[in-house]
Tab-separated table of C-alpha atoms in Angstrom:
chain	number	residue	atom	x	y	z
A	1260	MET	CA	0.115	0.118	0.141
A	1261	VAL	CA	1.465	3.387	-0.571
A	1262	ARG	CA	0.790	6.492	1.809
A	1263	VAL	CA	0.057	9.343	0.531
A	1264	SER	CA	2.448	11.093	1.235
A	1265	ASP	CA	4.827	9.415	-0.631
A	1266	LEU	CA	3.540	9.772	-3.699
A	1267	GLY	CA	4.677	12.671	-4.441
A	1268	LEU	CA	1.705	15.108	-5.024
A	1269	LEU	CA	2.479	18.995	-5.678
A	1270	TRP	CA	0.865	20.486	-4.226
A	1271	ALA	CA	-43.612	19.013	1.629
A	1272	THR	CA	-46.900	19.816	-0.063
A	1273	SER	CA	-48.205	16.028	-0.636
A	1274	PRO	CA	-50.098	13.656	1.458
A	1275	PRO	CA	-47.359	11.046	3.903
A	1276	ARG	CA	-45.771	8.037	2.431
A	1277	GLN	CA	-48.295	5.127	1.513
A	1278	PRO	CA	-45.831	2.482	0.798
A	1279	LEU	CA	-47.080	-0.145	-1.899
A	1280	PRO	CA	-47.439	-3.427	-1.386
A	1281	VAL	CA	-44.402	-5.495	-2.270
A	1282	ARG	CA	-44.794	-9.516	-2.262
A	1283	ARG	CA	-41.939	-11.843	-1.186
A	1284	MET	CA	-41.217	-13.538	-3.712
A	1285	VAL	CA	-39.892	-17.352	-2.571
A	1286	PRO	CA	-36.767	-18.236	-5.132
A	1287	ARG	CA	-36.902	-21.891	-5.962
A	1288	LEU	CA	-33.091	-21.741	-4.196
A	1289	VAL	CA	-32.644	-20.323	-1.366
A	1290	GLY	CA	-29.494	-18.828	1.062
A	1291	HIS	CA	-26.419	-20.679	0.194
A	1292	GLN	CA	-27.905	-22.509	-2.677
A	1293	LEU	CA	-28.352	-19.152	-4.493
A	1294	GLN	CA	-25.013	-18.177	-3.930
A	1295	GLN	CA	-23.749	-21.686	-4.677
A	1296	GLN	CA	-25.860	-21.872	-8.639
A	1297	GLN	CA	-24.150	-22.289	-11.407
A	1298	SER	CA	-25.597	-19.970	-14.069
A	1299	PRO	CA	-24.715	-18.736	-17.408
A	1300	LEU	CA	-24.883	-15.515	-16.335
A	1301	ARG	CA	-22.476	-13.110	-15.270
A	1302	MET	CA	-24.612	-11.096	-13.145
A	1303	LEU	CA	-25.211	-14.321	-11.553
A	1304	GLN	CA	-21.469	-15.158	-10.487
A	1305	PRO	CA	-20.115	-14.138	-7.067
A	1306	LEU	CA	-17.453	-11.946	-6.469
A	1307	THR	CA	-14.763	-11.176	-3.719
A	1308	VAL	CA	-13.883	-7.797	-2.998
A	1309	ARG	CA	-11.161	-7.663	0.074
A	1310	GLY	CA	-12.343	-10.419	1.624
A	1311	LEU	CA	-16.285	-9.816	1.121
A	1312	THR	CA	-17.613	-12.313	-1.017
A	1313	LEU	CA	-20.634	-11.515	-2.645
A	1314	ARG	CA	-23.181	-13.625	-3.796
A	1315	ASN	CA	-24.320	-12.274	-7.219
A	1316	ARG	CA	-22.805	-9.018	-9.569
A	1317	VAL	CA	-25.900	-6.643	-8.311
A	1318	VAL	CA	-25.871	-4.315	-6.256
A	1319	ARG	CA	-28.160	-1.208	-4.741
A	1320	MET	CA	-26.518	2.111	-4.924
A	1321	GLY	CA	-27.031	5.253	-2.608
A	1322	ALA	CA	-29.027	7.487	-3.215
A	1323	HIS	CA	-31.851	9.031	-1.093
A	1324	GLU	CA	-34.800	7.339	0.812
A	1325	GLY	CA	-36.656	9.928	2.728
A	1326	LEU	CA	-36.840	7.541	5.074
A	1327	CYS	CA	-33.989	8.753	8.132
A	1328	GLU	CA	-35.961	10.655	11.249
A	1329	ARG	CA	-33.983	13.113	13.970
A	1330	ASN	CA	-30.376	12.060	12.394
A	1331	GLY	CA	-31.061	8.209	12.642
A	1332	ILE	CA	-32.417	5.085	11.317
A	1333	THR	CA	-36.249	4.406	11.038
A	1334	GLY	CA	-37.879	0.829	10.806
A	1335	ASP	CA	-39.263	1.930	7.156
A	1336	LEU	CA	-35.364	2.469	6.421
A	1337	ILE	CA	-34.497	-1.086	7.188
A	1338	THR	CA	-37.302	-1.956	5.739
A	1339	GLU	CA	-36.629	-0.808	2.671
A	1340	HIS	CA	-32.901	-2.047	2.202
A	1341	SER	CA	-33.677	-5.543	3.366
A	1342	ARG	CA	-36.549	-6.481	1.027
A	1343	ILE	CA	-33.880	-5.391	-1.462
A	1344	LEU	CA	-31.768	-7.713	-0.158
A	1345	ALA	CA	-34.396	-10.610	0.090
A	1346	GLY	CA	-35.389	-9.783	-4.006
A	1347	GLY	CA	-31.657	-11.175	-4.793
A	1348	ALA	CA	-29.027	-8.191	-4.657
A	1349	ALA	CA	-25.735	-9.155	-3.311
A	1350	MET	CA	-25.710	-6.040	-1.371
A	1351	THR	CA	-27.319	-2.917	-0.589
A	1352	THR	CA	-26.174	0.745	-0.113
A	1353	VAL	CA	-26.834	3.186	2.972
A	1354	ALA	CA	-27.304	7.173	1.737
A	1355	TYR	CA	-25.949	10.029	2.861
A	1356	GLY	CA	-24.485	8.954	5.893
A	1357	ALA	CA	-23.491	12.908	6.857
A	1358	VAL	CA	-19.685	12.111	8.697
A	1359	HIS	CA	-20.754	15.634	10.314
A	1360	ARG	CA	-23.666	17.036	11.128
A	1361	ASP	CA	-21.825	20.500	10.084
A	1362	GLY	CA	-22.072	18.031	6.033
A	1363	ARG	CA	-26.102	18.109	6.777
A	1364	THR	CA	-28.005	19.252	3.588
A	1365	PHE	CA	-31.585	18.386	5.538
A	1366	ASP	CA	-32.559	18.158	9.091
A	1367	ASP	CA	-33.380	14.462	9.297
A	1368	GLN	CA	-30.264	13.475	7.240
A	1369	LEU	CA	-28.471	10.323	8.623
A	1370	VAL	CA	-25.569	11.601	10.844
A	1371	VAL	CA	-22.995	8.808	11.224
A	1372	GLY	CA	-22.398	8.510	15.142
A	1373	GLN	CA	-22.317	7.093	18.431
A	1374	ASP	CA	-26.500	8.601	18.596
A	1375	SER	CA	-27.598	7.070	15.304
A	1376	LEU	CA	-25.568	3.715	16.104
A	1377	PRO	CA	-27.683	1.345	17.750
A	1378	GLY	CA	-30.056	1.931	14.638
A	1379	LEU	CA	-27.213	1.368	12.313
A	1380	LYS	CA	-26.689	-2.103	14.235
A	1381	ASP	CA	-30.181	-2.579	13.503
A	1382	MET	CA	-29.859	-2.440	9.549
A	1383	THR	CA	-26.918	-4.504	9.439
A	1384	ALA	CA	-28.926	-7.284	11.235
A	1385	ALA	CA	-31.958	-7.118	9.049
A	1386	CYS	CA	-30.012	-7.138	6.184
A	1387	HIS	CA	-27.810	-10.266	6.891
A	1388	ASN	CA	-30.309	-11.770	7.906
A	1389	ALA	CA	-32.174	-11.072	4.539
A	1390	GLY	CA	-29.150	-12.595	3.188
A	1391	GLY	CA	-27.508	-9.837	1.646
A	1392	ALA	CA	-24.458	-7.461	2.337
A	1393	VAL	CA	-24.703	-3.909	3.472
A	1394	SER	CA	-22.635	-0.597	2.737
A	1395	ILE	CA	-22.976	2.684	3.910
A	1396	GLN	CA	-21.755	5.896	1.787
A	1397	LEU	CA	-20.301	7.944	3.679
A	1398	THR	CA	-20.799	11.954	3.007
A	1399	HIS	CA	-20.495	15.686	3.850
A	1400	ALA	CA	-22.170	17.900	1.796
A	1401	GLY	CA	-19.972	20.923	2.012
A	1402	TRP	CA	-20.795	24.087	0.393
A	1403	PHE	CA	-24.780	23.148	0.024
A	1404	SER	CA	-25.032	21.874	3.752
A	1405	ASN	CA	-27.883	23.855	4.686
A	1406	PRO	CA	-27.601	26.775	6.926
A	1407	ARG	CA	-30.958	26.691	8.540
A	1408	THR	CA	-30.204	23.051	9.425
A	1409	ILE	CA	-26.510	23.383	10.572
A	1410	HIS	CA	-27.115	26.961	12.039
A	1411	LYS	CA	-23.829	28.180	10.614
A	1412	ARG	CA	-22.154	29.188	7.481
A	1413	PRO	CA	-21.657	26.000	5.237
A	1414	ASN	CA	-17.676	24.618	4.903
A	1415	ALA	CA	-16.154	24.325	1.450
A	1416	PRO	CA	-12.865	24.589	-0.557
A	1417	SER	CA	-13.052	28.180	-1.261
A	1418	THR	CA	-15.369	31.166	-0.037
A	1419	LYS	CA	-17.801	31.606	-2.384
A	1420	TYR	CA	-20.863	32.080	-3.619
A	1421	SER	CA	-23.016	29.057	-3.574
A	1422	PRO	CA	-26.215	29.002	-5.489
A	1423	ALA	CA	-27.712	25.956	-3.627
A	1424	ILE	CA	-28.102	28.176	-0.207
A	1425	PHE	CA	-28.727	31.328	-2.400
A	1426	GLY	CA	-25.606	32.697	0.605
A	1427	TRP	CA	-22.004	32.433	1.221
A	1428	CYS	CA	-20.218	29.979	2.385
A	1429	ARG	CA	-16.803	29.969	4.015
A	1430	GLY	CA	-13.537	28.466	2.779
A	1431	MET	CA	-11.719	25.968	5.023
A	1432	ASN	CA	-8.286	26.288	6.348
A	1433	GLN	CA	-5.864	23.327	7.386
A	1434	ARG	CA	-7.702	22.742	10.713
A	1435	ASP	CA	-11.218	22.149	8.952
A	1436	ILE	CA	-9.151	20.056	6.823
A	1437	ASP	CA	-7.931	17.783	9.008
A	1438	SER	CA	-10.770	17.503	10.799
A	1439	THR	CA	-13.262	16.762	7.975
A	1440	VAL	CA	-10.459	13.574	7.248
A	1441	ARG	CA	-11.235	12.689	10.667
A	1442	ASP	CA	-14.444	12.512	10.942
A	1443	PHE	CA	-14.528	10.617	7.622
A	1444	ALA	CA	-11.844	8.049	9.441
A	1445	THR	CA	-14.278	7.965	12.314
A	1446	ALA	CA	-17.747	7.818	10.678
A	1447	ALA	CA	-16.035	4.519	8.912
A	1448	SER	CA	-14.946	2.925	11.871
A	1449	LEU	CA	-18.447	3.489	13.533
A	1450	CYS	CA	-20.077	1.791	10.655
A	1451	LYS	CA	-17.712	-1.045	10.480
A	1452	GLY	CA	-18.385	-1.751	14.484
A	1453	ALA	CA	-22.077	-1.517	13.636
A	1454	GLY	CA	-21.927	-4.673	11.031
A	1455	PHE	CA	-21.419	-3.135	7.691
A	1456	ASP	CA	-19.360	-4.921	4.770
A	1457	ALA	CA	-18.131	-1.613	3.206
A	1458	VAL	CA	-18.132	1.917	3.037
A	1459	GLU	CA	-18.568	4.197	-0.016
A	1460	VAL	CA	-16.401	7.768	0.208
A	1461	HIS	CA	-18.960	10.063	-1.641
A	1462	ALA	CA	-16.616	12.219	-4.222
A	1463	GLY	CA	-18.855	13.097	-6.723
A	1464	HIS	CA	-22.125	15.078	-7.551
A	1465	GLY	CA	-20.601	18.067	-5.755
A	1466	TYR	CA	-20.451	17.077	-2.652
A	1467	LEU	CA	-17.564	18.390	-0.336
A	1468	LEU	CA	-14.667	15.661	-1.519
A	1469	SER	CA	-15.986	16.576	-5.553
A	1470	GLN	CA	-15.976	20.533	-4.564
A	1471	PHE	CA	-12.046	20.341	-4.109
A	1472	LEU	CA	-11.818	18.347	-7.478
A	1473	SER	CA	-13.797	20.573	-9.338
A	1474	PRO	CA	-11.662	23.879	-10.626
A	1475	ARG	CA	-14.963	25.666	-10.495
A	1476	THR	CA	-15.157	25.449	-7.275
A	1477	ASN	CA	-11.919	24.786	-5.907
A	1478	ARG	CA	-9.974	28.314	-6.397
A	1479	ARG	CA	-6.844	27.696	-3.980
A	1480	TRP	CA	-4.047	28.039	-4.499
A	1481	ASP	CA	-2.215	26.350	-1.315
A	1482	LYS	CA	-1.737	22.197	-1.663
A	1483	TYR	CA	-4.887	21.216	-1.824
A	1484	GLY	CA	-5.711	23.832	-5.051
A	1485	GLY	CA	-4.343	24.278	-8.657
A	1486	SER	CA	-3.595	20.894	-10.234
A	1487	ILE	CA	-5.212	17.873	-10.598
A	1488	GLU	CA	-2.478	15.942	-8.136
A	1489	ASN	CA	-3.724	18.622	-5.551
A	1490	ARG	CA	-6.867	19.113	-6.228
A	1491	THR	CA	-7.404	15.140	-5.329
A	1492	ARG	CA	-4.739	15.238	-1.930
A	1493	ILE	CA	-7.504	15.805	0.216
A	1494	VAL	CA	-9.750	12.483	-1.241
A	1495	LEU	CA	-6.441	10.537	-0.662
A	1496	GLU	CA	-5.711	12.113	2.831
A	1497	VAL	CA	-9.303	11.110	3.296
A	1498	LEU	CA	-8.666	7.270	1.560
A	1499	GLU	CA	-5.771	6.647	3.876
A	1500	ALA	CA	-7.211	7.509	7.291
A	1501	THR	CA	-10.367	5.341	6.484
A	1502	ARG	CA	-7.762	2.586	5.843
A	1503	LYS	CA	-6.405	3.064	8.722
A	1504	ALA	CA	-9.330	2.899	11.495
A	1505	VAL	CA	-11.228	0.050	9.081
A	1506	GLY	CA	-7.985	-2.008	8.742
A	1507	ASP	CA	-6.601	-4.110	5.746
A	1508	ASN	CA	-9.113	-6.588	5.536
A	1509	PHE	CA	-12.731	-4.405	4.185
A	1510	PRO	CA	-13.558	-3.019	1.325
A	1511	ILE	CA	-13.803	0.654	0.455
A	1512	PHE	CA	-15.533	2.086	-2.335
A	1513	VAL	CA	-15.152	5.741	-4.250
A	1514	LYS	CA	-18.072	7.532	-5.875
A	1515	LEU	CA	-15.942	9.602	-8.076
A	1516	ASN	CA	-17.104	12.112	-11.373
A	1517	MET	CA	-16.133	11.483	-14.383
A	1518	CYS	CA	-17.271	14.985	-15.609
A	1519	ASP	CA	-18.868	17.496	-13.797
A	1520	GLY	CA	-21.178	18.163	-16.897
A	1521	MET	CA	-20.487	21.917	-16.435
A	1522	TRP	CA	-18.487	24.752	-17.508
A	1523	ARG	CA	-15.247	25.068	-15.850
A	1524	GLY	CA	-15.641	21.419	-13.869
A	1525	LEU	CA	-13.632	18.719	-13.522
A	1526	SER	CA	-13.343	17.357	-17.059
A	1527	GLU	CA	-12.701	13.488	-18.685
A	1528	GLN	CA	-9.019	13.921	-18.503
A	1529	ASP	CA	-8.480	15.163	-15.470
A	1530	SER	CA	-11.272	12.782	-13.481
A	1531	LEU	CA	-9.505	9.919	-14.923
A	1532	ARG	CA	-6.007	11.162	-13.500
A	1533	ALA	CA	-7.987	11.496	-9.889
A	1534	ALA	CA	-8.758	7.767	-10.505
A	1535	GLN	CA	-5.090	6.531	-11.682
A	1536	LEU	CA	-4.168	8.010	-8.617
A	1537	ILE	CA	-6.463	6.331	-5.886
A	1538	GLU	CA	-5.433	3.887	-8.266
A	1539	ARG	CA	-2.191	3.817	-7.397
A	1540	SER	CA	-2.503	4.327	-3.593
A	1541	GLY	CA	-3.616	1.258	-3.170
A	1542	LEU	CA	-6.061	2.735	-0.786
A	1543	ALA	CA	-9.384	1.759	-2.311
A	1544	ASP	CA	-10.805	-1.681	-3.657
A	1545	CYS	CA	-13.412	-0.451	-6.349
A	1546	LEU	CA	-14.392	2.522	-7.706
A	1547	VAL	CA	-17.813	3.980	-8.478
A	1548	PRO	CA	-17.811	6.235	-11.694
A	1549	THR	CA	-20.769	9.043	-12.075
A	1550	CYS	CA	-21.179	12.213	-13.179
A	1551	GLY	CA	-23.079	15.792	-12.815
A	1552	PHE	CA	-23.084	18.126	-10.524
A	1553	ILE	CA	-26.080	18.675	-7.861
A	1554	THR	CA	-26.265	22.695	-7.732
A	1555	ASN	CA	-25.786	22.825	-11.220
A	1556	ASN	CA	-27.565	20.126	-13.006
A	1557	GLY	CA	-29.187	18.267	-10.595
A	1558	LEU	CA	-30.440	14.940	-13.217
A	1559	PHE	CA	-27.370	14.963	-15.150
A	1560	MET	CA	-26.305	11.975	-13.917
A	1561	ILE	CA	-29.634	9.756	-13.725
A	1562	ARG	CA	-31.539	11.622	-16.871
A	1563	GLY	CA	-34.851	11.258	-17.891
A	1564	ASP	CA	-37.932	13.739	-17.144
A	1565	ILE	CA	-37.685	16.631	-14.404
A	1566	PRO	CA	-40.654	16.354	-11.826
A	1567	TRP	CA	-39.960	20.191	-11.752
A	1568	ARG	CA	-43.378	20.802	-10.204
A	1569	ASP	CA	-42.256	18.092	-7.161
A	1570	LEU	CA	-38.977	20.037	-6.601
A	1571	MET	CA	-40.298	23.089	-6.635
A	1572	ARG	CA	-42.698	21.902	-3.705
A	1573	ASN	CA	-40.073	20.647	-2.038
A	1574	GLY	CA	-37.953	23.501	-1.828
A	1575	GLU	CA	-37.650	24.819	1.896
A	1576	ASN	CA	-37.185	28.533	1.050
A	1577	PHE	CA	-39.061	30.767	-1.141
A	1578	LEU	CA	-35.908	31.698	-3.350
A	1579	PHE	CA	-35.346	28.439	-4.519
A	1580	ARG	CA	-39.029	27.678	-5.194
A	1581	PHE	CA	-38.961	30.731	-7.333
A	1582	ALA	CA	-36.410	30.155	-8.954
A	1583	VAL	CA	-37.178	26.586	-10.090
A	1584	LEU	CA	-40.496	28.190	-10.939
A	1585	LEU	CA	-38.380	30.527	-13.541
A	1586	PHE	CA	-35.503	29.082	-14.373
A	1587	HIS	CA	-36.049	25.144	-14.176
A	1588	GLY	CA	-35.001	24.497	-17.344
A	1589	LEU	CA	-31.570	26.181	-17.075
A	1590	LEU	CA	-30.877	25.072	-13.046
A	1591	ILE	CA	-31.998	21.414	-14.220
A	1592	PRO	CA	-31.220	20.689	-17.668
A	1593	HIS	CA	-33.516	18.068	-19.717
A	1594	LEU	CA	-31.029	14.927	-20.922
A	1595	LYS	CA	-32.902	12.427	-22.506
A	1596	TYR	CA	-32.997	9.056	-21.003
A	1597	HIS	CA	-31.832	5.402	-22.420
A	1598	GLU	CA	-30.401	2.390	-21.085
A	1599	THR	CA	-26.894	2.611	-20.377
A	1600	PHE	CA	-26.355	5.986	-21.073
A	1601	MET	CA	-23.021	6.283	-18.817
A	1602	LEU	CA	-21.413	3.220	-20.773
A	1603	ASP	CA	-19.678	5.365	-23.168
A	1604	MET	CA	-18.078	7.707	-20.609
A	1605	ALA	CA	-17.279	4.591	-18.057
A	1606	ARG	CA	-15.119	2.746	-21.008
A	1607	LYS	CA	-12.848	4.775	-21.198
A	1608	TRP	CA	-11.887	4.430	-17.412
A	1609	ARG	CA	-12.234	0.781	-17.500
A	1610	ASP	CA	-9.535	0.701	-20.690
A	1611	LYS	CA	-7.294	3.127	-18.427
A	1612	LEU	CA	-7.662	1.156	-15.259
A	1613	LYS	CA	-6.937	-2.251	-13.429
A	1614	MET	CA	-8.617	-1.919	-10.094
A	1615	ARG	CA	-12.543	-3.440	-9.813
A	1616	MET	CA	-15.178	-0.749	-11.032
A	1617	VAL	CA	-19.063	-0.494	-10.529
A	1618	TYR	CA	-21.334	0.582	-14.084
A	1619	GLN	CA	-24.084	2.370	-12.455
A	1620	GLY	CA	-26.595	4.396	-15.181
A	1621	GLY	CA	-29.699	3.093	-17.022
A	1622	VAL	CA	-29.106	-0.479	-16.075
A	1623	THR	CA	-33.140	-1.887	-15.799
A	1624	SER	CA	-33.136	-5.562	-17.396
A	1625	VAL	CA	-30.840	-8.427	-17.821
A	1626	ALA	CA	-29.178	-7.807	-20.981
A	1627	ALA	CA	-27.845	-4.065	-19.903
A	1628	ALA	CA	-26.740	-5.929	-17.020
A	1629	GLU	CA	-24.670	-8.598	-18.677
A	1630	LYS	CA	-23.838	-5.799	-21.410
A	1631	VAL	CA	-21.435	-4.081	-18.778
A	1632	LEU	CA	-20.412	-6.354	-17.155
A	1633	ALA	CA	-18.684	-8.519	-20.556
A	1634	GLU	CA	-17.228	-5.127	-21.068
A	1635	GLY	CA	-14.983	-6.021	-17.582
A	1636	PHE	CA	-16.966	-3.921	-14.996
A	1637	ASP	CA	-17.534	-6.370	-11.897
A	1638	LEU	CA	-20.511	-5.180	-10.313
A	1639	VAL	CA	-23.663	-3.635	-11.955
A	1640	GLY	CA	-25.647	-0.657	-9.962
A	1641	MET	CA	-29.327	-0.733	-9.767
A	1642	VAL	CA	-31.399	1.659	-8.265
A	1643	ARG	CA	-34.849	2.941	-9.975
A	1644	GLY	CA	-35.096	-0.680	-11.116
A	1645	LEU	CA	-35.131	-2.318	-8.048
A	1646	ILE	CA	-37.303	-0.009	-6.390
A	1647	MET	CA	-39.709	-0.889	-9.111
A	1648	ASP	CA	-38.650	-4.553	-8.628
A	1649	PRO	CA	-37.223	-5.106	-5.981
A	1650	ASN	CA	-37.113	-8.981	-6.662
A	1651	PHE	CA	-35.320	-8.330	-10.050
A	1652	VAL	CA	-32.239	-10.738	-8.983
A	1653	ASN	CA	-34.397	-13.292	-7.772
A	1654	ARG	CA	-36.686	-13.563	-10.815
A	1655	VAL	CA	-33.457	-13.778	-13.171
A	1656	TYR	CA	-32.297	-16.697	-10.826
A	1657	ASN	CA	-35.838	-18.094	-11.331
A	1658	GLY	CA	-35.149	-18.502	-15.100
A	1659	MET	CA	-36.509	-15.105	-15.975
A	1660	HIS	CA	-32.934	-14.006	-18.132
A	1661	ASN	CA	-35.265	-11.832	-20.528
A	1662	HIS	CA	-36.597	-10.121	-17.601
A	1663	ALA	CA	-36.693	-6.266	-18.221
A	1664	VAL	CA	-38.216	-3.459	-15.166
A	1665	THR	CA	-40.256	-1.068	-17.489
A	1666	CYS	CA	-39.043	1.823	-15.199
A	1667	THR	CA	-39.814	5.380	-17.416
A	1668	ALA	CA	-37.148	7.695	-16.294
A	1669	CYS	CA	-40.338	9.933	-15.039
A	1670	ASN	CA	-38.408	10.993	-11.813
A	1671	LEU	CA	-40.831	10.803	-9.855
A	1672	CYS	CA	-39.024	8.969	-7.083
A	1673	VAL	CA	-36.724	11.470	-6.879
A	1674	GLY	CA	-39.055	14.742	-6.819
A	1675	ARG	CA	-40.858	13.355	-4.268
A	1676	MET	CA	-38.132	11.929	-2.025
A	1677	PHE	CA	-39.148	13.522	1.052
A	1678	GLN	CA	-42.370	11.538	1.173
A	1679	GLY	CA	-40.422	7.984	0.810
A	1680	GLU	CA	-38.677	6.087	-1.794
A	1681	ARG	CA	-41.285	4.421	-3.863
A	1682	CYS	CA	-42.338	3.768	-7.356
A	1683	TRP	CA	-45.530	6.144	-8.063
A	1684	GLN	CA	-45.529	4.277	-11.306
A	1685	THR	CA	-48.226	2.220	-9.944
A	1686	ASP	CA	-50.407	0.767	-12.637
A	1687	LEU	CA	-46.905	-0.295	-14.035
A	1688	ILE	CA	-45.903	-1.744	-10.228
A	1689	LYS	CA	-49.397	-3.552	-10.406
A	1690	ALA	CA	-48.287	-5.429	-13.716
A	1691	ILE	CA	-44.682	-6.433	-11.669
A	1692	GLU	CA	-46.755	-7.675	-9.076
A	1693	GLU	CA	-48.547	-9.714	-11.134
A	1694	LEU	CA	-45.577	-11.354	-12.719
A	1695	PRO	CA	-44.954	-15.245	-12.627
A	1696	ASP	CA	-42.061	-16.032	-9.933
A	1697	HIS	CA	-39.954	-17.329	-12.387
A	1698	ALA	CA	-40.173	-18.469	-15.873
């Protein structure tokens, strides 16, 4: 393993959530038999990542579930993740675990700490009982941490006006950076102790570590700014501290932008260099390539319809709602959805990097999953497809090798996220519920 210091860097108005009933499918083969079943499909083959053996290649990626309360785990959140694993997925990812209270974007966001530890333990126990592994996404929102939630100006790489909060953020000094690095490590250690099987460090989508990587939000002139090597420094420091905290036999995933998708943002060339530095360090086990910047192109990473009316209703202040009403086409550019929409960009990373990699972006069918695995990706990440059909993987185990989820990318699950994770296409859900259990 290479240390960072050895790298030579230069440097809502809608009614309450009413969950739709989801039928628990019993696969023909259960438990260890599912893991040991030989299948011609790549997606059903097991994979070992630094001592963690996943029973197949399908992972539920981190995406805001809208089910936390008082910064902790709820029974609804546990049910949501355990049903994904009961449906056959290899691993699920609990989203947006803030490593510090000052890194939250909303009041009820999960904060990884001693107060949330009992709920975290309940989560891992339920997920393991459901037959799969569970990871947690660790993050800090940086310049779009909500000032009304944290009661102060949010920290950021540089002192800058943040369009997300309609106000100024505070540039971080060395003490702030060191403290944040420790926060990630402490949170990872606590999660390992709570029984999680892996952690994911979120360095994409415009969150704090992504803000350091992006030249648009990082205007520093010290060892954390300027060159891509310097801008990657804090990510490597977080990974080094996290690896030290969790030990050698524990998987670390890193979600990293391939580009920001905006003017003066992180370029594809610089992002590849950052990924190569992470690979060279040996500190992480698996990359999760993604793209987009929440404050500038909120749906760049998922594509499809823009539920702007729902996004406007969810805005907690008048300025945000007014801006969405008048300028939603500019604030959230429309990008057409198509299956495996991120593959062309992700393929460039796959061709240049040797470390394990998760493909995510438009996988809603067996054919798409097999396609990206054939391209050399190690795991398949899904979210909307599994929200719509939690039993997707079990159907494939049971012989439905041509199965496809009819997700329309309406993105109402995003626009109404604070009402709790669910698919709002009730007619399509009913059709899925009426599908046979097997081919």
